[in-house]
């Protein structure tokens, strides 16, 4: 098969998946459609197993792209927004702690320790966490665990569409009732303050695609070097432990964004974000082509059980922390469920509840300015921040 043909087929599968996802209002994830089409083609002998490599999405390219994406995610996070939504941040952390507290012991009893360790981070966050656990599993000669991590990523959104809309509806009606009674006041949308940059901005005429990628790559390279150094330091004390490069990439990305070394959303400004996301989906999910149909079908029941345990854990952790912070259990649980979805699904479902229930533009503005930031920060805390750190820690216990 010609590489251009392989690339076309992969893009066609992704495009069809996106079309179906939009038509079903994201109830059917595009990643799931992509996987079904890809695996059907490979298992049916229509497509070669090497289609991912042929299409240009090599393992090395995927590793590079994932580091750059994590740095970009970090640089897009504003410390100001995290400070203003500190309660949301704590509930997100509580949800991840709850997942660990339920999946690790209960999952170990039902299955085994390695399965529980691999499952917890993807359920706590998603893409980057699944990639970390999948990569580590393969490196340790445990391909079946890699399959679990990737399948969790494809299937974990389903339960959310049956749980989250009801929670958002209940919380929206509660806030509307208080707003109409005058007990809650409208607030203006918060915008990030213009802060003085520690590092002067590079003149715009020099900021082209290559410059953005150079700066992102620079931060990513420093993160990898620090990860390697951490391993040597721990090993010198006789401890087989290494801080994951994704943890450093995320933290250094946040710092670089705050001091002005990186522009916010650098990949988007470089007009590369879309391609990087596409390449990461193909490169990461394409790892499943080496799994047989029998292997994947045998994992369906364990996956359902693990996702169920994860939802119980995030509900317990999120609701307990929310109760201490005097938030309703509905809002706390909704924030916790960001572990399974994140942006843009959290935004779409929140916006849908607002548009359906708000009767005036004033009510719509009130709900948009109070609920949307909370859900977005909940997604950042779990998917972008917490799960990456969580995965980086648990890779050492596999």
GROMACS .gro file of C-alpha atoms in nm:
model
  398
    1UNK     CA    1   0.000   0.000   0.000
    2UNK     CA    2   0.130   0.345  -0.092
    3UNK     CA    3   0.189   0.571   0.214
    4UNK     CA    4  -0.040   0.839   0.069
    5UNK     CA    5  -0.321   0.587   0.043
    6UNK     CA    6  -0.266   0.476   0.404
    7UNK     CA    7  -0.278   0.839   0.516
    8UNK     CA    8  -0.601   0.900   0.321
    9UNK     CA    9  -0.772   0.595   0.473
   10UNK     CA   10  -0.678   0.695   0.827
   11UNK     CA   11  -0.803   1.050   0.773
   12UNK     CA   12  -1.125   0.917   0.618
   13UNK     CA   13  -1.190   0.706   0.929
   14UNK     CA   14  -1.128   1.006   1.155
   15UNK     CA   15  -1.349   1.236   0.946
   16UNK     CA   16  -1.635   0.986   0.948
   17UNK     CA   17  -1.597   0.943   1.323
   18UNK     CA   18  -1.614   1.320   1.372
   19UNK     CA   19  -1.924   1.342   1.149
   20UNK     CA   20  -2.105   1.075   1.349
   21UNK     CA   21  -1.999   1.234   1.678
   22UNK     CA   22  -2.139   1.572   1.572
   23UNK     CA   23  -2.462   1.416   1.444
   24UNK     CA   24  -2.515   1.229   1.772
   25UNK     CA   25  -2.422   1.538   1.978
   26UNK     CA   26  -2.105   1.362   2.096
   27UNK     CA   27  -2.296   1.065   2.243
   28UNK     CA   28  -2.095   0.839   2.011
   29UNK     CA   29  -1.725   0.937   2.049
   30UNK     CA   30  -1.533   0.992   1.727
   31UNK     CA   31  -1.241   0.788   1.866
   32UNK     CA   32  -1.469   0.484   1.902
   33UNK     CA   33  -1.581   0.505   1.539
   34UNK     CA   34  -1.219   0.541   1.428
   35UNK     CA   35  -1.124   0.231   1.626
   36UNK     CA   36  -1.414   0.022   1.494
   37UNK     CA   37  -1.331   0.108   1.132
   38UNK     CA   38  -0.956   0.061   1.177
   39UNK     CA   39  -0.978  -0.270   1.361
   40UNK     CA   40  -1.248  -0.405   1.127
   41UNK     CA   41  -1.023  -0.330   0.830
   42UNK     CA   42  -0.715  -0.490   0.987
   43UNK     CA   43  -0.896  -0.792   1.132
   44UNK     CA   44  -1.080  -0.847   0.803
   45UNK     CA   45  -0.753  -0.854   0.611
   46UNK     CA   46  -0.850  -0.548   0.406
   47UNK     CA   47  -0.586  -0.324   0.560
   48UNK     CA   48  -0.226  -0.410   0.652
   49UNK     CA   49  -0.125  -0.411   1.019
   50UNK     CA   50   0.144  -0.157   0.932
   51UNK     CA   51  -0.110   0.104   0.815
   52UNK     CA   52  -0.025   0.343   1.101
   53UNK     CA   53   0.346   0.342   1.019
   54UNK     CA   54   0.272   0.358   0.645
   55UNK     CA   55   0.055   0.664   0.700
   56UNK     CA   56   0.350   0.847   0.855
   57UNK     CA   57   0.253   0.814   1.221
   58UNK     CA   58   0.555   0.637   1.362
   59UNK     CA   59   0.611   0.558   1.728
   60UNK     CA   60   0.891   0.816   1.746
   61UNK     CA   61   0.667   1.084   1.596
   62UNK     CA   62   0.393   1.003   1.847
   63UNK     CA   63   0.637   1.040   2.138
   64UNK     CA   64   0.748   1.383   2.013
   65UNK     CA   65   0.392   1.500   1.956
   66UNK     CA   66   0.270   1.392   2.299
   67UNK     CA   67   0.547   1.584   2.477
   68UNK     CA   68   0.472   1.898   2.273
   69UNK     CA   69   0.098   1.867   2.337
   70UNK     CA   70   0.152   1.838   2.714
   71UNK     CA   71   0.381   2.144   2.715
   72UNK     CA   72   0.116   2.332   2.518
   73UNK     CA   73  -0.153   2.221   2.765
   74UNK     CA   74   0.055   2.352   3.052
   75UNK     CA   75   0.124   2.687   2.886
   76UNK     CA   76  -0.249   2.731   2.824
   77UNK     CA   77  -0.331   2.704   3.195
   78UNK     CA   78  -0.362   3.032   3.379
   79UNK     CA   79  -0.272   3.031   3.748
   80UNK     CA   80  -0.521   3.315   3.796
   81UNK     CA   81  -0.812   3.105   3.674
   82UNK     CA   82  -0.703   2.816   3.896
   83UNK     CA   83  -0.689   3.050   4.198
   84UNK     CA   84  -1.040   3.188   4.138
   85UNK     CA   85  -1.185   2.837   4.107
   86UNK     CA   86  -0.989   2.690   4.398
   87UNK     CA   87  -1.290   2.494   4.523
   88UNK     CA   88  -1.325   2.330   4.182
   89UNK     CA   89  -0.955   2.242   4.184
   90UNK     CA   90  -0.988   2.073   4.523
   91UNK     CA   91  -1.297   1.877   4.413
   92UNK     CA   92  -1.110   1.760   4.101
   93UNK     CA   93  -0.819   1.645   4.317
   94UNK     CA   94  -1.064   1.477   4.553
   95UNK     CA   95  -1.218   1.289   4.259
   96UNK     CA   96  -0.878   1.156   4.151
   97UNK     CA   97  -0.795   1.052   4.508
   98UNK     CA   98  -1.133   0.877   4.520
   99UNK     CA   99  -1.056   0.689   4.198
  100UNK     CA  100  -0.725   0.571   4.341
  101UNK     CA  101  -0.887   0.475   4.673
  102UNK     CA  102  -1.147   0.256   4.500
  103UNK     CA  103  -0.981   0.118   4.186
  104UNK     CA  104  -0.642   0.027   4.329
  105UNK     CA  105  -0.763  -0.193   4.620
  106UNK     CA  106  -1.095  -0.318   4.475
  107UNK     CA  107  -0.960  -0.359   4.121
  108UNK     CA  108  -0.664  -0.553   4.261
  109UNK     CA  109  -0.898  -0.789   4.446
  110UNK     CA  110  -1.121  -0.848   4.142
  111UNK     CA  111  -0.841  -0.870   3.885
  112UNK     CA  112  -0.481  -0.794   3.982
  113UNK     CA  113  -0.257  -0.508   4.090
  114UNK     CA  114  -0.115  -0.437   3.744
  115UNK     CA  115  -0.462  -0.412   3.586
  116UNK     CA  116  -0.576  -0.172   3.858
  117UNK     CA  117  -0.264   0.044   3.820
  118UNK     CA  118  -0.303   0.065   3.441
  119UNK     CA  119  -0.676   0.146   3.459
  120UNK     CA  120  -0.677   0.420   3.722
  121UNK     CA  121  -0.495   0.705   3.538
  122UNK     CA  122  -0.693   0.684   3.208
  123UNK     CA  123  -1.019   0.689   3.404
  124UNK     CA  124  -0.889   0.984   3.606
  125UNK     CA  125  -0.813   1.191   3.300
  126UNK     CA  126  -0.787   1.052   2.952
  127UNK     CA  127  -0.557   1.084   2.657
  128UNK     CA  128  -0.214   1.165   2.796
  129UNK     CA  129  -0.264   0.936   3.095
  130UNK     CA  130  -0.373   0.650   2.866
  131UNK     CA  131  -0.068   0.709   2.644
  132UNK     CA  132   0.166   0.700   2.946
  133UNK     CA  133   0.021   0.375   3.081
  134UNK     CA  134   0.008   0.216   2.735
  135UNK     CA  135   0.370   0.307   2.661
  136UNK     CA  136   0.491   0.181   2.998
  137UNK     CA  137   0.296  -0.146   2.962
  138UNK     CA  138   0.453  -0.214   2.623
  139UNK     CA  139   0.800  -0.129   2.754
  140UNK     CA  140   0.755  -0.387   3.032
  141UNK     CA  141   0.630  -0.657   2.796
  142UNK     CA  142   0.263  -0.634   2.899
  143UNK     CA  143   0.073  -0.567   2.574
  144UNK     CA  144  -0.264  -0.678   2.715
  145UNK     CA  145  -0.241  -0.398   2.973
  146UNK     CA  146  -0.163  -0.151   2.697
  147UNK     CA  147  -0.484  -0.262   2.526
  148UNK     CA  148  -0.683  -0.201   2.846
  149UNK     CA  149  -0.549   0.155   2.878
  150UNK     CA  150  -0.639   0.243   2.519
  151UNK     CA  151  -0.982   0.078   2.524
  152UNK     CA  152  -1.070   0.265   2.843
  153UNK     CA  153  -0.998   0.586   2.656
  154UNK     CA  154  -1.244   0.487   2.382
  155UNK     CA  155  -1.526   0.365   2.607
  156UNK     CA  156  -1.517   0.575   2.923
  157UNK     CA  157  -1.727   0.864   2.790
  158UNK     CA  158  -2.045   0.659   2.742
  159UNK     CA  159  -2.175   0.657   3.103
  160UNK     CA  160  -2.126   1.033   3.133
  161UNK     CA  161  -2.396   1.108   2.875
  162UNK     CA  162  -2.650   0.932   3.097
  163UNK     CA  163  -2.537   1.086   3.427
  164UNK     CA  164  -2.402   1.438   3.369
  165UNK     CA  165  -2.702   1.600   3.190
  166UNK     CA  166  -2.931   1.525   3.488
  167UNK     CA  167  -2.678   1.669   3.734
  168UNK     CA  168  -2.631   1.985   3.526
  169UNK     CA  169  -3.006   2.026   3.484
  170UNK     CA  170  -3.064   2.000   3.860
  171UNK     CA  171  -2.786   2.249   3.941
  172UNK     CA  172  -2.899   2.488   3.665
  173UNK     CA  173  -3.258   2.490   3.794
  174UNK     CA  174  -3.136   2.550   4.151
  175UNK     CA  175  -2.922   2.846   4.048
  176UNK     CA  176  -3.197   2.988   3.828
  177UNK     CA  177  -3.444   2.972   4.116
  178UNK     CA  178  -3.204   3.160   4.346
  179UNK     CA  179  -3.121   3.410   4.071
  180UNK     CA  180  -3.489   3.483   4.008
  181UNK     CA  181  -3.540   3.535   4.381
  182UNK     CA  182  -3.248   3.778   4.389
  183UNK     CA  183  -3.041   3.554   4.618
  184UNK     CA  184  -2.769   3.510   4.357
  185UNK     CA  185  -2.630   3.803   4.160
  186UNK     CA  186  -2.493   3.817   3.808
  187UNK     CA  187  -2.117   3.846   3.774
  188UNK     CA  188  -1.915   3.965   3.479
  189UNK     CA  189  -1.710   3.713   3.285
  190UNK     CA  190  -1.362   3.686   3.427
  191UNK     CA  191  -1.076   3.763   3.196
  192UNK     CA  192  -0.710   3.698   3.255
  193UNK     CA  193  -0.535   4.007   3.375
  194UNK     CA  194  -0.261   4.157   3.167
  195UNK     CA  195   0.045   4.068   3.367
  196UNK     CA  196   0.396   4.195   3.321
  197UNK     CA  197   0.606   3.934   3.144
  198UNK     CA  198   0.932   3.827   3.301
  199UNK     CA  199   1.061   3.746   2.952
  200UNK     CA  200   0.993   4.016   2.691
  201UNK     CA  201   0.772   3.910   2.402
  202UNK     CA  202   0.945   3.819   2.077
  203UNK     CA  203   0.842   4.065   1.803
  204UNK     CA  204   0.540   3.932   1.617
  205UNK     CA  205   0.716   3.939   1.279
  206UNK     CA  206   0.952   3.664   1.404
  207UNK     CA  207   0.678   3.447   1.554
  208UNK     CA  208   0.611   3.201   1.276
  209UNK     CA  209   0.531   2.829   1.295
  210UNK     CA  210   0.892   2.720   1.337
  211UNK     CA  211   0.953   2.966   1.622
  212UNK     CA  212   0.648   2.847   1.817
  213UNK     CA  213   0.754   2.483   1.769
  214UNK     CA  214   1.114   2.565   1.864
  215UNK     CA  215   1.004   2.716   2.197
  216UNK     CA  216   0.766   2.429   2.270
  217UNK     CA  217   1.041   2.182   2.180
  218UNK     CA  218   1.289   2.365   2.403
  219UNK     CA  219   1.063   2.330   2.707
  220UNK     CA  220   0.991   1.968   2.614
  221UNK     CA  221   1.363   1.889   2.586
  222UNK     CA  222   1.430   2.040   2.930
  223UNK     CA  223   1.145   1.829   3.070
  224UNK     CA  224   1.294   1.509   2.926
  225UNK     CA  225   1.641   1.592   3.058
  226UNK     CA  226   1.497   1.657   3.406
  227UNK     CA  227   1.307   1.328   3.394
  228UNK     CA  228   1.626   1.141   3.305
  229UNK     CA  229   1.815   1.323   3.580
  230UNK     CA  230   1.545   1.235   3.836
  231UNK     CA  231   1.583   0.868   3.749
  232UNK     CA  232   1.959   0.884   3.804
  233UNK     CA  233   1.916   1.062   4.137
  234UNK     CA  234   1.664   0.806   4.265
  235UNK     CA  235   1.877   0.518   4.134
  236UNK     CA  236   2.180   0.653   4.321
  237UNK     CA  237   1.981   0.593   4.641
  238UNK     CA  238   1.887   0.244   4.530
  239UNK     CA  239   1.529   0.340   4.438
  240UNK     CA  240   1.395   0.232   4.098
  241UNK     CA  241   1.187   0.543   4.038
  242UNK     CA  242   1.172   0.819   3.777
  243UNK     CA  243   0.952   1.126   3.751
  244UNK     CA  244   0.769   1.103   3.420
  245UNK     CA  245   0.871   1.353   3.150
  246UNK     CA  246   0.502   1.441   3.106
  247UNK     CA  247   0.492   1.571   3.465
  248UNK     CA  248   0.789   1.797   3.398
  249UNK     CA  249   0.647   1.894   3.057
  250UNK     CA  250   0.320   2.000   3.217
  251UNK     CA  251   0.478   2.190   3.506
  252UNK     CA  252   0.741   2.359   3.290
  253UNK     CA  253   0.469   2.446   3.038
  254UNK     CA  254   0.271   2.622   3.314
  255UNK     CA  255   0.580   2.812   3.429
  256UNK     CA  256   0.680   2.903   3.071
  257UNK     CA  257   0.332   3.037   3.005
  258UNK     CA  258   0.333   3.243   3.324
  259UNK     CA  259   0.673   3.404   3.268
  260UNK     CA  260   0.614   3.469   2.900
  261UNK     CA  261   0.858   3.222   2.744
  262UNK     CA  262   0.563   3.053   2.574
  263UNK     CA  263   0.256   3.221   2.435
  264UNK     CA  264  -0.078   3.091   2.556
  265UNK     CA  265  -0.202   2.820   2.317
  266UNK     CA  266   0.118   2.826   2.113
  267UNK     CA  267   0.022   2.526   1.899
  268UNK     CA  268  -0.302   2.696   1.801
  269UNK     CA  269  -0.117   3.015   1.709
  270UNK     CA  270   0.131   2.810   1.506
  271UNK     CA  271  -0.169   2.664   1.318
  272UNK     CA  272  -0.047   2.316   1.414
  273UNK     CA  273  -0.286   2.217   1.691
  274UNK     CA  274  -0.534   2.034   1.469
  275UNK     CA  275  -0.265   1.822   1.305
  276UNK     CA  276  -0.100   1.742   1.638
  277UNK     CA  277  -0.432   1.622   1.781
  278UNK     CA  278  -0.502   1.410   1.472
  279UNK     CA  279  -0.151   1.263   1.481
  280UNK     CA  280  -0.177   1.185   1.852
  281UNK     CA  281  -0.511   1.007   1.808
  282UNK     CA  282  -0.386   0.797   1.517
  283UNK     CA  283  -0.049   0.725   1.676
  284UNK     CA  284  -0.182   0.632   2.019
  285UNK     CA  285  -0.503   0.449   1.930
  286UNK     CA  286  -0.334   0.281   1.637
  287UNK     CA  287  -0.145   0.070   1.889
  288UNK     CA  288  -0.453  -0.150   1.913
  289UNK     CA  289  -0.402  -0.293   1.563
  290UNK     CA  290  -0.169  -0.548   1.718
  291UNK     CA  291  -0.449  -0.683   1.939
  292UNK     CA  292  -0.671  -0.966   1.817
  293UNK     CA  293  -1.050  -0.961   1.820
  294UNK     CA  294  -1.056  -1.233   2.085
  295UNK     CA  295  -0.826  -1.033   2.314
  296UNK     CA  296  -1.040  -0.719   2.293
  297UNK     CA  297  -1.375  -0.897   2.334
  298UNK     CA  298  -1.239  -1.075   2.642
  299UNK     CA  299  -1.166  -0.735   2.799
  300UNK     CA  300  -1.514  -0.581   2.762
  301UNK     CA  301  -1.648  -0.701   3.099
  302UNK     CA  302  -1.333  -0.597   3.294
  303UNK     CA  303  -1.347  -0.255   3.125
  304UNK     CA  304  -1.711  -0.201   3.226
  305UNK     CA  305  -1.631  -0.304   3.585
  306UNK     CA  306  -1.327  -0.076   3.604
  307UNK     CA  307  -1.519   0.224   3.466
  308UNK     CA  308  -1.800   0.156   3.715
  309UNK     CA  309  -1.549   0.145   4.001
  310UNK     CA  310  -1.394   0.468   3.874
  311UNK     CA  311  -1.731   0.648   3.873
  312UNK     CA  312  -1.799   0.531   4.230
  313UNK     CA  313  -1.455   0.653   4.339
  314UNK     CA  314  -1.481   0.995   4.176
  315UNK     CA  315  -1.834   1.039   4.312
  316UNK     CA  316  -1.723   0.960   4.668
  317UNK     CA  317  -1.410   1.177   4.653
  318UNK     CA  318  -1.573   1.469   4.471
  319UNK     CA  319  -1.892   1.478   4.679
  320UNK     CA  320  -1.708   1.454   5.012
  321UNK     CA  321  -1.477   1.744   4.924
  322UNK     CA  322  -1.772   1.942   4.783
  323UNK     CA  323  -1.968   1.887   5.103
  324UNK     CA  324  -1.679   2.026   5.307
  325UNK     CA  325  -1.666   2.330   5.076
  326UNK     CA  326  -2.045   2.376   5.095
  327UNK     CA  327  -2.119   2.294   4.729
  328UNK     CA  328  -2.419   2.085   4.626
  329UNK     CA  329  -2.359   1.716   4.566
  330UNK     CA  330  -2.490   1.758   4.210
  331UNK     CA  331  -2.231   2.022   4.121
  332UNK     CA  332  -1.954   1.833   4.301
  333UNK     CA  333  -2.034   1.510   4.116
  334UNK     CA  334  -2.057   1.701   3.785
  335UNK     CA  335  -1.710   1.847   3.844
  336UNK     CA  336  -1.576   1.502   3.930
  337UNK     CA  337  -1.716   1.353   3.607
  338UNK     CA  338  -1.478   1.577   3.413
  339UNK     CA  339  -1.231   1.293   3.472
  340UNK     CA  340  -1.414   1.096   3.202
  341UNK     CA  341  -1.480   1.371   2.949
  342UNK     CA  342  -1.304   1.707   2.984
  343UNK     CA  343  -1.318   1.974   2.713
  344UNK     CA  344  -1.508   2.015   2.482
  345UNK     CA  345  -1.778   1.772   2.598
  346UNK     CA  346  -1.806   1.934   2.943
  347UNK     CA  347  -1.858   2.273   2.776
  348UNK     CA  348  -2.113   2.138   2.526
  349UNK     CA  349  -2.326   1.963   2.789
  350UNK     CA  350  -2.315   2.262   3.025
  351UNK     CA  351  -2.402   2.502   2.745
  352UNK     CA  352  -2.690   2.280   2.636
  353UNK     CA  353  -2.841   2.279   2.987
  354UNK     CA  354  -2.811   2.658   3.002
  355UNK     CA  355  -2.971   2.715   2.661
  356UNK     CA  356  -3.261   2.481   2.736
  357UNK     CA  357  -3.347   2.614   3.083
  358UNK     CA  358  -3.262   2.987   3.072
  359UNK     CA  359  -3.558   3.200   2.962
  360UNK     CA  360  -3.386   3.536   2.918
  361UNK     CA  361  -3.048   3.658   2.797
  362UNK     CA  362  -2.976   3.786   3.149
  363UNK     CA  363  -3.034   3.438   3.292
  364UNK     CA  364  -2.822   3.284   3.019
  365UNK     CA  365  -2.535   3.526   3.087
  366UNK     CA  366  -2.559   3.459   3.462
  367UNK     CA  367  -2.540   3.082   3.418
  368UNK     CA  368  -2.266   3.104   3.153
  369UNK     CA  369  -2.047   3.321   3.375
  370UNK     CA  370  -2.093   3.101   3.683
  371UNK     CA  371  -2.120   2.742   3.559
  372UNK     CA  372  -1.905   2.726   3.245
  373UNK     CA  373  -1.578   2.841   3.411
  374UNK     CA  374  -1.633   2.588   3.690
  375UNK     CA  375  -1.673   2.299   3.448
  376UNK     CA  376  -1.379   2.409   3.234
  377UNK     CA  377  -1.146   2.439   3.534
  378UNK     CA  378  -1.276   2.101   3.652
  379UNK     CA  379  -1.163   1.957   3.319
  380UNK     CA  380  -0.823   2.127   3.338
  381UNK     CA  381  -0.769   2.002   3.693
  382UNK     CA  382  -0.850   1.638   3.616
  383UNK     CA  383  -0.771   1.577   3.249
  384UNK     CA  384  -0.491   1.827   3.200
  385UNK     CA  385  -0.319   1.842   3.536
  386UNK     CA  386  -0.418   1.572   3.785
  387UNK     CA  387  -0.427   1.269   3.558
  388UNK     CA  388  -0.087   1.349   3.405
  389UNK     CA  389   0.072   1.364   3.751
  390UNK     CA  390  -0.125   1.055   3.858
  391UNK     CA  391  -0.006   0.856   3.555
  392UNK     CA  392   0.351   0.976   3.599
  393UNK     CA  393   0.352   0.839   3.952
  394UNK     CA  394   0.178   0.506   3.883
  395UNK     CA  395   0.403   0.415   3.590
  396UNK     CA  396   0.665   0.340   3.856
  397UNK     CA  397   0.441   0.083   4.023
  398UNK     CA  398   0.354  -0.127   3.718
   0.00000   0.00000   0.00000
